[in-house]
Short mmCIF file of C-alpha atoms in Angstrom, two decimals:
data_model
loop_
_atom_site.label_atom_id
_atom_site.label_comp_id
_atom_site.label_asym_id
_atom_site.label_seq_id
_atom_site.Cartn_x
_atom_site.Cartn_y
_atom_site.Cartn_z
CA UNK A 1 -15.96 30.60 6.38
CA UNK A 2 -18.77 31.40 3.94
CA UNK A 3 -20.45 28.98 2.37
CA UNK A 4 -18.45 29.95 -1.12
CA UNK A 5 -15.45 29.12 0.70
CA UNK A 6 -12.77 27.35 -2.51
CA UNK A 7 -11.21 23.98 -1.39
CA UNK A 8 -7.64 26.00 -1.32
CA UNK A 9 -9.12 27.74 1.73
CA UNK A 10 -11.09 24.79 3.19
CA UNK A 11 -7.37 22.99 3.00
CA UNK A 12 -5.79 26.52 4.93
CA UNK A 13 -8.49 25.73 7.67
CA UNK A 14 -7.56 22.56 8.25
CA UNK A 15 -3.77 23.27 8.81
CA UNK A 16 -1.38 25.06 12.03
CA UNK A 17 0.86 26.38 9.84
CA UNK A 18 0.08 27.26 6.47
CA UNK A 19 0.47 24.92 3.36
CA UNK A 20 4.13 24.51 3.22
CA UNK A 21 4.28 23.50 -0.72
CA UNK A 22 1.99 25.35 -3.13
CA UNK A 23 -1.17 23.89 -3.56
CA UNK A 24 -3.77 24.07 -6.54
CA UNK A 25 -7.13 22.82 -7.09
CA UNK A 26 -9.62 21.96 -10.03
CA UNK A 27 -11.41 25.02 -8.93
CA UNK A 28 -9.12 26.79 -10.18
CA UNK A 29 -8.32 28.10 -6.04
CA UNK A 30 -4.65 27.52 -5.16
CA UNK A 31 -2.61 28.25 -2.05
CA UNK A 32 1.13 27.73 -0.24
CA UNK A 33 4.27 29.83 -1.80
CA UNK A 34 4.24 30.09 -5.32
CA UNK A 35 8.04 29.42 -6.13
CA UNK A 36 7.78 26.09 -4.09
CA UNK A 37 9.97 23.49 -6.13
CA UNK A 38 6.89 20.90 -4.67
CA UNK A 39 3.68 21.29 -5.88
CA UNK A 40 0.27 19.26 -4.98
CA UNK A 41 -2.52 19.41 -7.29
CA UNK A 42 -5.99 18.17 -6.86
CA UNK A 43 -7.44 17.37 -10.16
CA UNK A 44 -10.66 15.97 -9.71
CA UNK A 45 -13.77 15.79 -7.51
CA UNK A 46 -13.06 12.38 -7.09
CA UNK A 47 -9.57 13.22 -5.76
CA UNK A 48 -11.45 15.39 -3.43
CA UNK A 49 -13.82 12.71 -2.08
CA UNK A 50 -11.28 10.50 -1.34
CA UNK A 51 -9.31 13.01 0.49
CA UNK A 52 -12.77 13.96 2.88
CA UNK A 53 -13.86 10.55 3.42
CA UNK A 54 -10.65 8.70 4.01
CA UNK A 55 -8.39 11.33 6.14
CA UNK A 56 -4.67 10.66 6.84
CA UNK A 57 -2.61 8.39 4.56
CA UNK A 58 -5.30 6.55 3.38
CA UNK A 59 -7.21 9.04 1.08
CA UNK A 60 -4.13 10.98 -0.02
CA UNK A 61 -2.59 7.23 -1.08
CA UNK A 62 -6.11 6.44 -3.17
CA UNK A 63 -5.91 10.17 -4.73
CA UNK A 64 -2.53 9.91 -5.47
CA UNK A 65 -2.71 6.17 -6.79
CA UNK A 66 -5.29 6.92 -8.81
CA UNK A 67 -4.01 10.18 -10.84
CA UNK A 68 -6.91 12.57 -9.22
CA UNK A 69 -3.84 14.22 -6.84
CA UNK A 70 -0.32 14.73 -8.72
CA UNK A 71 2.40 15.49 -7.03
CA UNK A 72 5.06 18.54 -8.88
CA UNK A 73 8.44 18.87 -8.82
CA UNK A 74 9.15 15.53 -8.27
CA UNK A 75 9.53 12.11 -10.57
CA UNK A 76 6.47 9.98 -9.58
CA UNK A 77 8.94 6.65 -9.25
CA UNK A 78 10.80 8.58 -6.38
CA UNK A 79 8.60 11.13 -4.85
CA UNK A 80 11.06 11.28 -2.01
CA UNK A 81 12.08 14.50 -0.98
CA UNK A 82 8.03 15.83 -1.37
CA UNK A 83 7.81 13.31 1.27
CA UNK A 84 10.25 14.50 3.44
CA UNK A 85 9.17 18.18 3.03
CA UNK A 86 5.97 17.46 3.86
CA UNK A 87 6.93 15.34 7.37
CA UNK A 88 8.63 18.38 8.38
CA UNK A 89 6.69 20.86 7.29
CA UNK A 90 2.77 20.47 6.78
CA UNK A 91 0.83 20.28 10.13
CA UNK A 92 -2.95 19.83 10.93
CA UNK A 93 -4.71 20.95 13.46
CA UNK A 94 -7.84 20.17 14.94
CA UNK A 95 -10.96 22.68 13.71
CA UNK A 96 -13.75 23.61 16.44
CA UNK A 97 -17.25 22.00 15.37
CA UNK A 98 -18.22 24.89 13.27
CA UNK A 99 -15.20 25.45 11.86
CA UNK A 100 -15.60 21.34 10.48
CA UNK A 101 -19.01 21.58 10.12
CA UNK A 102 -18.37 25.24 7.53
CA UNK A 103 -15.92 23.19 5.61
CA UNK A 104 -18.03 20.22 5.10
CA UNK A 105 -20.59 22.74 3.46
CA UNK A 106 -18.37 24.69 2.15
CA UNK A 107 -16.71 21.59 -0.05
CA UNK A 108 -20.48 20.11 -0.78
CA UNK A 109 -21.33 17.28 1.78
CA UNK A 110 -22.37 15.11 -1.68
CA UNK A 111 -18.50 14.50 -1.26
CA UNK A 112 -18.77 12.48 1.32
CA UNK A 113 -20.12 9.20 -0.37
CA UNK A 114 -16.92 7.42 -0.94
CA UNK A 115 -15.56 6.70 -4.66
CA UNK A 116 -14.80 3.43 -5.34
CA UNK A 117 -11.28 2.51 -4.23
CA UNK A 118 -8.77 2.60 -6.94
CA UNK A 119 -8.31 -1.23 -8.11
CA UNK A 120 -4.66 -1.43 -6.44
CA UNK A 121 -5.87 -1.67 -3.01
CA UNK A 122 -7.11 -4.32 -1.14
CA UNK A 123 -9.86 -5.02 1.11
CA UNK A 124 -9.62 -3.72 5.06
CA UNK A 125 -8.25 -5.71 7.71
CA UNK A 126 -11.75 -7.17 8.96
CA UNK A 127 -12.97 -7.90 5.62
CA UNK A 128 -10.35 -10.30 5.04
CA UNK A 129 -11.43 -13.21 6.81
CA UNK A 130 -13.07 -14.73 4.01
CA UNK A 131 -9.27 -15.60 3.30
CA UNK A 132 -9.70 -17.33 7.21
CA UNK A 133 -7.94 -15.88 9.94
CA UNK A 134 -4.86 -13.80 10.53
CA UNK A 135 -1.77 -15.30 9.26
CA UNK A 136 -3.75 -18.57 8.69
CA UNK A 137 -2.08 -20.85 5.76
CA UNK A 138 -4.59 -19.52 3.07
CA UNK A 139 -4.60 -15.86 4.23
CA UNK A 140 -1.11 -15.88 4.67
CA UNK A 141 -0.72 -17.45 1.07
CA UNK A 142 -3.55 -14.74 -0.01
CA UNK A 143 -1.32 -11.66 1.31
CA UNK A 144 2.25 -13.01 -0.15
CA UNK A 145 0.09 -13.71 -3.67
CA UNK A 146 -1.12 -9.76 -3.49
CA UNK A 147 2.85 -8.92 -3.15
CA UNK A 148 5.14 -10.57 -4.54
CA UNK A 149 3.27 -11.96 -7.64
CA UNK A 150 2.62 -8.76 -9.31
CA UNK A 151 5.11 -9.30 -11.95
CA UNK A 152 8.94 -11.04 -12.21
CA UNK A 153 9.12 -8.78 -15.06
CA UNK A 154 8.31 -5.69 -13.04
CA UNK A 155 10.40 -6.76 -9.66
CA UNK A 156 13.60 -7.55 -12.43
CA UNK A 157 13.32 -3.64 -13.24
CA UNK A 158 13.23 -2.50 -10.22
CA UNK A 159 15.54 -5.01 -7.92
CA UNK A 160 18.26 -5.46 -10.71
CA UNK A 161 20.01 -8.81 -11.54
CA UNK A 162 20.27 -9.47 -7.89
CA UNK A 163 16.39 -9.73 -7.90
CA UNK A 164 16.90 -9.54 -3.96
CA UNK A 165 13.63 -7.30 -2.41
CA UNK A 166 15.33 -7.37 1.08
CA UNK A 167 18.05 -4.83 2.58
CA UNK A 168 21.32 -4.78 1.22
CA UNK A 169 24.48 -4.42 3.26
CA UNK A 170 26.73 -1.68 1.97
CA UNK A 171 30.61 -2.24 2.47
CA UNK A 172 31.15 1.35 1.44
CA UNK A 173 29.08 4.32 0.98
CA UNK A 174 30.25 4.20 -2.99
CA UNK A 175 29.45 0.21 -3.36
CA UNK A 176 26.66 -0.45 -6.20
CA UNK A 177 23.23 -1.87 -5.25
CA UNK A 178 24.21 -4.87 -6.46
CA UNK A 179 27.41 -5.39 -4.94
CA UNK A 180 25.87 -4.27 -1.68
CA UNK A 181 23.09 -7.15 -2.18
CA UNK A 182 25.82 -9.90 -3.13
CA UNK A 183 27.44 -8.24 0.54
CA UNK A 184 24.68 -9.25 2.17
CA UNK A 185 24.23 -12.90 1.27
CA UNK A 186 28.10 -13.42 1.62
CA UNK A 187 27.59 -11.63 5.24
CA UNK A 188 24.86 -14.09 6.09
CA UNK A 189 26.92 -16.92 4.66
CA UNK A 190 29.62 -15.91 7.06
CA UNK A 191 27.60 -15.22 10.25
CA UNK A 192 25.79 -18.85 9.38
CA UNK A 193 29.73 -20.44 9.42
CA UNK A 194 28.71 -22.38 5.76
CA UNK A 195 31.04 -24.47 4.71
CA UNK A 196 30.73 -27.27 1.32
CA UNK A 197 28.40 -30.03 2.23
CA UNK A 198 26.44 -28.28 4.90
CA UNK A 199 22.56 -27.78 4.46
CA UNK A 200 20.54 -24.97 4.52
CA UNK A 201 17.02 -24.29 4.47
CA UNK A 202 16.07 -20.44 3.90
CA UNK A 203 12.56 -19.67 4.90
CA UNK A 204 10.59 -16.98 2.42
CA UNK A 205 13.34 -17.46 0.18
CA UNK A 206 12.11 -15.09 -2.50
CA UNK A 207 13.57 -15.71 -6.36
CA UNK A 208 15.88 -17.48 -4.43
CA UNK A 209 19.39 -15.10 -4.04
CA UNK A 210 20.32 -16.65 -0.90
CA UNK A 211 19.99 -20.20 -2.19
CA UNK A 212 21.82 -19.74 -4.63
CA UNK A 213 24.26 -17.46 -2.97
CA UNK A 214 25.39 -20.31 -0.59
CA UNK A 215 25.15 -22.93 -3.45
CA UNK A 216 27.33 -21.62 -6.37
CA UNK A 217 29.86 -20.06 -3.37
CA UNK A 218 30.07 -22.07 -0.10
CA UNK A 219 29.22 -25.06 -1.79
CA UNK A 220 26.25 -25.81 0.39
CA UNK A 221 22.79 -27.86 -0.49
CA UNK A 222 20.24 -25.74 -0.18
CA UNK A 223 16.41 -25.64 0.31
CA UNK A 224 14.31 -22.48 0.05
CA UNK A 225 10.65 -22.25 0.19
CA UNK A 226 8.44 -19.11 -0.76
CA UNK A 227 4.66 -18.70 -0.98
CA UNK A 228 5.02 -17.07 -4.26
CA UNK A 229 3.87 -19.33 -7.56
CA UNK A 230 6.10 -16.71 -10.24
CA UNK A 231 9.06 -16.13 -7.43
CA UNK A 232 9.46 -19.97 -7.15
CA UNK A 233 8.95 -20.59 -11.15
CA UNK A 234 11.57 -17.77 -11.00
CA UNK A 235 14.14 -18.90 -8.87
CA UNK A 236 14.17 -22.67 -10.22
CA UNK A 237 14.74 -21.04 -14.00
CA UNK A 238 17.41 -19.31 -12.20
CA UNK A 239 19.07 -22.31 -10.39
CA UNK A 240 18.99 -24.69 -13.65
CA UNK A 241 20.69 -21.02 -15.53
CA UNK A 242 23.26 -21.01 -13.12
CA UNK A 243 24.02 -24.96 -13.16
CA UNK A 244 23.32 -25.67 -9.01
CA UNK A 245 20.64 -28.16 -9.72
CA UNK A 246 22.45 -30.73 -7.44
CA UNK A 247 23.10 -28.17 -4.47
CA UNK A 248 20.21 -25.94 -4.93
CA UNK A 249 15.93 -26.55 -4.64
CA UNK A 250 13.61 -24.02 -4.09
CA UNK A 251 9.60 -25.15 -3.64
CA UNK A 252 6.84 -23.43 -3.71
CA UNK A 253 5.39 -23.72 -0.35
CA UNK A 254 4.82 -22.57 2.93
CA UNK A 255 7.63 -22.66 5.46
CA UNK A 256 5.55 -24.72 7.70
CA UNK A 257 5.50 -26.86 5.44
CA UNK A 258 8.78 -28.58 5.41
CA UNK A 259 9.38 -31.67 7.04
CA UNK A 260 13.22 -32.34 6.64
CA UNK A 261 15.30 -31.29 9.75
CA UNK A 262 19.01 -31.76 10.94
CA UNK A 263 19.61 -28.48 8.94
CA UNK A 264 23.37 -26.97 9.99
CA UNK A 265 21.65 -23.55 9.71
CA UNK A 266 18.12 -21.41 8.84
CA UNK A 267 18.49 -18.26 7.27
CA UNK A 268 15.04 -16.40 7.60
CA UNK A 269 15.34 -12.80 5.21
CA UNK A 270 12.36 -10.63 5.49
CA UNK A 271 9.95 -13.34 6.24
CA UNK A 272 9.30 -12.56 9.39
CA UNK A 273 7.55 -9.09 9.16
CA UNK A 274 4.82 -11.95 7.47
CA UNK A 275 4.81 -13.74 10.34
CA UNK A 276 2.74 -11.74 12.98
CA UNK A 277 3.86 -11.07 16.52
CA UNK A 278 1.63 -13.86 18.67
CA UNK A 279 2.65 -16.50 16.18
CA UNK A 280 6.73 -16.09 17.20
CA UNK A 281 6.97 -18.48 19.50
CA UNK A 282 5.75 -20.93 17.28
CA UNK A 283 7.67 -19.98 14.30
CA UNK A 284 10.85 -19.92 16.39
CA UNK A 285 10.26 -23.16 17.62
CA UNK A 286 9.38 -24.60 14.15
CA UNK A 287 12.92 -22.85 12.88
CA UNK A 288 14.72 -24.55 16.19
CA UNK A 289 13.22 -28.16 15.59
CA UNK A 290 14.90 -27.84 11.98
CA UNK A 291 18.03 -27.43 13.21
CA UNK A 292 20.63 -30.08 14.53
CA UNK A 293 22.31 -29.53 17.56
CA UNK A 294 24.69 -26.21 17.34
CA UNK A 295 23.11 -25.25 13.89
CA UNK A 296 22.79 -21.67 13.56
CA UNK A 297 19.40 -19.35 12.89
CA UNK A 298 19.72 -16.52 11.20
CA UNK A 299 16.75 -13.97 11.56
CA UNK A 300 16.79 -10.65 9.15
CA UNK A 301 13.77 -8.41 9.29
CA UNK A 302 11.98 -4.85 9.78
CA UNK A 303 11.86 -3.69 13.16
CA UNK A 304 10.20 -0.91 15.18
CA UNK A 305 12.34 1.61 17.01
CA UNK A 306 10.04 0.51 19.78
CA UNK A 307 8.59 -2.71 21.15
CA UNK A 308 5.40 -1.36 22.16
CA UNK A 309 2.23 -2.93 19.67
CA UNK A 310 1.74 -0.85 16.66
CA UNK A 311 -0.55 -2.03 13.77
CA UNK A 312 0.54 -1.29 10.39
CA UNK A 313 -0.42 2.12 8.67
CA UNK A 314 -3.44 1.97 6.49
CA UNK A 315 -1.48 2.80 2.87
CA UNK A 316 0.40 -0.19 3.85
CA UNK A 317 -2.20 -2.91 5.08
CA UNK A 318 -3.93 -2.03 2.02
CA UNK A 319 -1.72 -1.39 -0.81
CA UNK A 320 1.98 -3.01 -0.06
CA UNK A 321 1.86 -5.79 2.78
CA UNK A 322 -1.55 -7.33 3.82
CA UNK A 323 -1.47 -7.86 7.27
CA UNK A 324 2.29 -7.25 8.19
CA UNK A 325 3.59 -6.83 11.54
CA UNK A 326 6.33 -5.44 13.30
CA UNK A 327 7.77 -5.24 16.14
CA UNK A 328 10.94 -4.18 17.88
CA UNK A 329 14.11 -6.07 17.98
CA UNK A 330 13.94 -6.89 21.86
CA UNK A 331 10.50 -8.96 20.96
CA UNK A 332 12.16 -10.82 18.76
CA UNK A 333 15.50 -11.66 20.71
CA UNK A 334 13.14 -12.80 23.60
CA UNK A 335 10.80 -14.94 21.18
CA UNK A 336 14.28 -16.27 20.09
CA UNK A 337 15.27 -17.12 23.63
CA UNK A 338 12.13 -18.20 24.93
CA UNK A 339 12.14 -21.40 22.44
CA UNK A 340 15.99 -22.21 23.80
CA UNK A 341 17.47 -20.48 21.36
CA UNK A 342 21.08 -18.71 22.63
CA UNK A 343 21.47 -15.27 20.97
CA UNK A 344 24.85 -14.77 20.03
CA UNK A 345 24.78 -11.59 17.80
CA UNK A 346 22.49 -8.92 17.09
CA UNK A 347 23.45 -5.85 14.08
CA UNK A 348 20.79 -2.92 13.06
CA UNK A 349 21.14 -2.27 9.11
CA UNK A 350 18.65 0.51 9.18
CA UNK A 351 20.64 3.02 6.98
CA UNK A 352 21.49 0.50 4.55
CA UNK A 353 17.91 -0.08 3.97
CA UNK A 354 17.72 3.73 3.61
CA UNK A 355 20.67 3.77 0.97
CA UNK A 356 18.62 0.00 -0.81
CA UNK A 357 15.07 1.66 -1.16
CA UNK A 358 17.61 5.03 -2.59
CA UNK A 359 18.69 2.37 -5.42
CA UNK A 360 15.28 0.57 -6.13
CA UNK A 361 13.40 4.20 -6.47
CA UNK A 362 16.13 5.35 -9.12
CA UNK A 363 16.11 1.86 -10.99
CA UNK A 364 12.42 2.65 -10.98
CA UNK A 365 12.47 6.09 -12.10
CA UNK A 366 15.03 5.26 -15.12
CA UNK A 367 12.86 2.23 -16.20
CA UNK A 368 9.53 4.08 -15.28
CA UNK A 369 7.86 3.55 -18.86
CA UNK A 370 9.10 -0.60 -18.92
CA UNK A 371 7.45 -0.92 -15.52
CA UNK A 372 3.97 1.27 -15.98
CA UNK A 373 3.48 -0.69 -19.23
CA UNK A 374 4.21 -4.07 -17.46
CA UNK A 375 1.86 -3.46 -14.02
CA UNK A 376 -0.23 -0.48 -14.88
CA UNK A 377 0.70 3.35 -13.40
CA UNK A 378 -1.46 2.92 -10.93
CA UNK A 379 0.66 0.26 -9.27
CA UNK A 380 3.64 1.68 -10.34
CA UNK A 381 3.15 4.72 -8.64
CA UNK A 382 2.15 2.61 -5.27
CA UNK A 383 5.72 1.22 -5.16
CA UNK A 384 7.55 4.89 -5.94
CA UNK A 385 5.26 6.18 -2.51
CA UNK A 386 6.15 3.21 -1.04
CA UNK A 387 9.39 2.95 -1.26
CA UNK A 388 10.27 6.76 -1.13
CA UNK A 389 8.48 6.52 2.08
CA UNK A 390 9.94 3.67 3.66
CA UNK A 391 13.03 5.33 2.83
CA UNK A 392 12.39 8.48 4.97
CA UNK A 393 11.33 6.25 7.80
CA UNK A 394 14.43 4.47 7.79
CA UNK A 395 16.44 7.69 7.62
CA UNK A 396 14.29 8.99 10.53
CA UNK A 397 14.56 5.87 12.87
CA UNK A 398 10.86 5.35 12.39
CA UNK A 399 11.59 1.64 11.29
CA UNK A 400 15.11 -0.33 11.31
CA UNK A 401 16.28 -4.13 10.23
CA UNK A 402 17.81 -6.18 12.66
CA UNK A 403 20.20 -9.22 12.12
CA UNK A 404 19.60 -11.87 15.23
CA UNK A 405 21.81 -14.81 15.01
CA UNK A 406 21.14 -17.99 17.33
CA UNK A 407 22.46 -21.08 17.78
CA UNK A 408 20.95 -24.54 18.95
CA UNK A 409 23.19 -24.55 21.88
CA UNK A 410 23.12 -28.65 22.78
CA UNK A 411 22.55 -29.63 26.47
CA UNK A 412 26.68 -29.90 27.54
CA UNK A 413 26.56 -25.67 26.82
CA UNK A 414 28.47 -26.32 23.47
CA UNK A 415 27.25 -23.51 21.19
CA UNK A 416 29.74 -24.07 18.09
CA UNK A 417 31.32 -20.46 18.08
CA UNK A 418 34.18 -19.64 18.78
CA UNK A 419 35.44 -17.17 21.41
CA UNK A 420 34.91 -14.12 18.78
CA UNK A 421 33.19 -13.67 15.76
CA UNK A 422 34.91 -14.45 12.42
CA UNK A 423 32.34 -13.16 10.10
#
């Protein structure tokens, strides 16, 4: 490569197979087929900095997030299926020294001071302990903040009047998103065996749909807790709306928090990806001691197709969930056993998460100007890559959600089922 070399050829270099999409550059150098219906173009030096000092993910997110790399061809709330082309098509392979080396020169090595992140992203892992350690009370309360309290306005756009952020479970491939949501709490009601006067605590509650799910329909008092200052002002707006201020509370607080027990059941929905994986045993055990004798634990989360560790990819660390973890579905069932737990049940949902993310991108895509002027483009276009993406890994069995249900099972064996399910 000379030392002229264009960044469309410096990009050709760096791949096994060609560029599968066509690519174009602010050098005016462009490469790939020229009727793709996906198109990448670079826009800016900037764009290129990030992509040379932040390989993978990473610099392609900050480029993308930041407007220096667009992406054709597709709506930037859904940016799906240039997602999936690109898993299946674009491969890299690795260059001899020169061959790295002539690129570097070729693309100016002033490129590699890095740019200034764009403002969406947060700090690394390691840089985060001035927020104390991992999954400590104020880091944890730190991470949720950078989440869920971007906007109530922004989350009602894109999760519908369900405001539910967690899979839904679809009776049919034709049901709505928000029939499939109000599926899901009715199917959690049911596995939990609710019935009026019972008491439920749900742990990471959110703006409060399962609280007031089992309130207003199985008659049940319920207490949900959530980290989040605007999904708790949220969900108690809600709950005097809807009338269930004598079945219903929601507090803003940490799970660990709560000191009431004797609960007939826990639901836990999509807090435990929060959680991290050396803390299960005691958030199990916090969940059991909560429960009365034969009460019931619901757990709903992400899962790994594997239950090998696995930390989080960069993009998401930094942009979506601060220090998330997952984990397979056989770590949790023994976390869930080893505090004395008895698993009774276990159900994947992973392509109804794929056919949930489906509905949030196009409620984002058809409300794309409400939600950019609410949170910014920048962030908007974090949860359209987000999303889109997690949707592909769902489809591909990358990542699934897993339903474990429990019981307190007292010490005479008595686990309150009966012989088979009626849920």
């Amino acid at each position: 490569m000379t030392t002229k070399a264009s960044i469309a050829e410096a990009v050709e270099t760096m791949l096994a197979a060609g560029m599968p999409v066509r690519f174009t550059a602010y050098d005016g150098s462009a490469t790939g087929p020229e009727d793709s219906g996906i198109t990448l173009d670079l826009r800016t030096q900037r764009g290129l900095s990030y992509l040379m000092t932040a390989p993978g993910d990473l610099g392609m997110a900050r480029a993308y997030v930041s407007g220096d790399l667009e992406i054709g061809g597709v709506h930037p709330g859904d940016p799906y299926r240039a997602l999936l082309l690109l898993q299946d098509k674009l491969r890299f392979r690795r260059p001899s020294a020169g061959e790295a080396v002539a690129v570097l020169r070729s693309l100016g090595l002033s490129n590699l001071r890095p740019p200034a992140p764009p403002a969406e992203e947060r700090v690394p892992r390691w840089r985060r302990t001035l927020d104390g350690l991992r999954h400590s009370l104020g880091r944890d309360a730190t991470a949720i903040s950078h989440h869920y309290d971007v906007s109530n306005r922004f989350y009602e756009l894109v999760l519908g009047p369900s405001m539910t952020y967690t899979c839904a479970v679809y009776p049919d491939a034709d049901a709505t998103l928000e029939e499939a949501q109000r599926e899901k709490y009715d199917l959690v009601c049911r596995k939990l065996d609710l019935k009026p006067g019972d008491r439920l605590l749900d742990v990471g509650c959110g703006w409060g749909g399962m609280v007031r799910h089992a309130a207003k329909e199985y008659g049940v008092k319920a207490l949900g807790v959530t980290l989040s200052l605007q999904q708790a002002s949220w969900a108690k707006e809600a709950i005097d709306r809807d009338g269930l201020g004598d079945l219903a509370e929601v507090r803003h607080s940490d799970y660990r928090d709560v000191a009431e027990s004797g609960f007939d059941a826990v639901s836990s929905i999509g807090l435990t990806e929060h959680i991290g994986v050396r803390n299960y045993p005691a958030y199990f055990s916090f969940l059991r001691d909560r429960l009365r004798p034969q009460g019931r634990l619901l757990n709903h989360c992400i899962t790994r197709s594997h239950n090998r560790k696995q930390e989080t990819g960069e993009f998401i660390d930094r942009y979506v969930f601060p220090d998330g973890e997952l984990t397979g579905s056989g770590r949790i069932i023994t976390a869930v056993q080893d505090t004395g737990l008895e698993v009774m049940h276990e159900e994947n949902f992973r392509r109804h998460y794929a056919l949930t993310l489906a509905g949030w991108c196009q409620n984002l895509v058809d409300r794309w100007d409400e939600c950019v002027a609410e949170v910014g483009e920048g962030t908007a276009r974090v949860w359209g890559l987000y999303m889109a993406g997690s949707r592909v890994g769902f489809e591909r069995n990358q990542i699934q959600l897993h339903h474990v249900l429990a019981t307190k099972t007292d010490e005479q064996g008595d686990d309150g089922f009966p012989l088979r399910p009626t849920w």
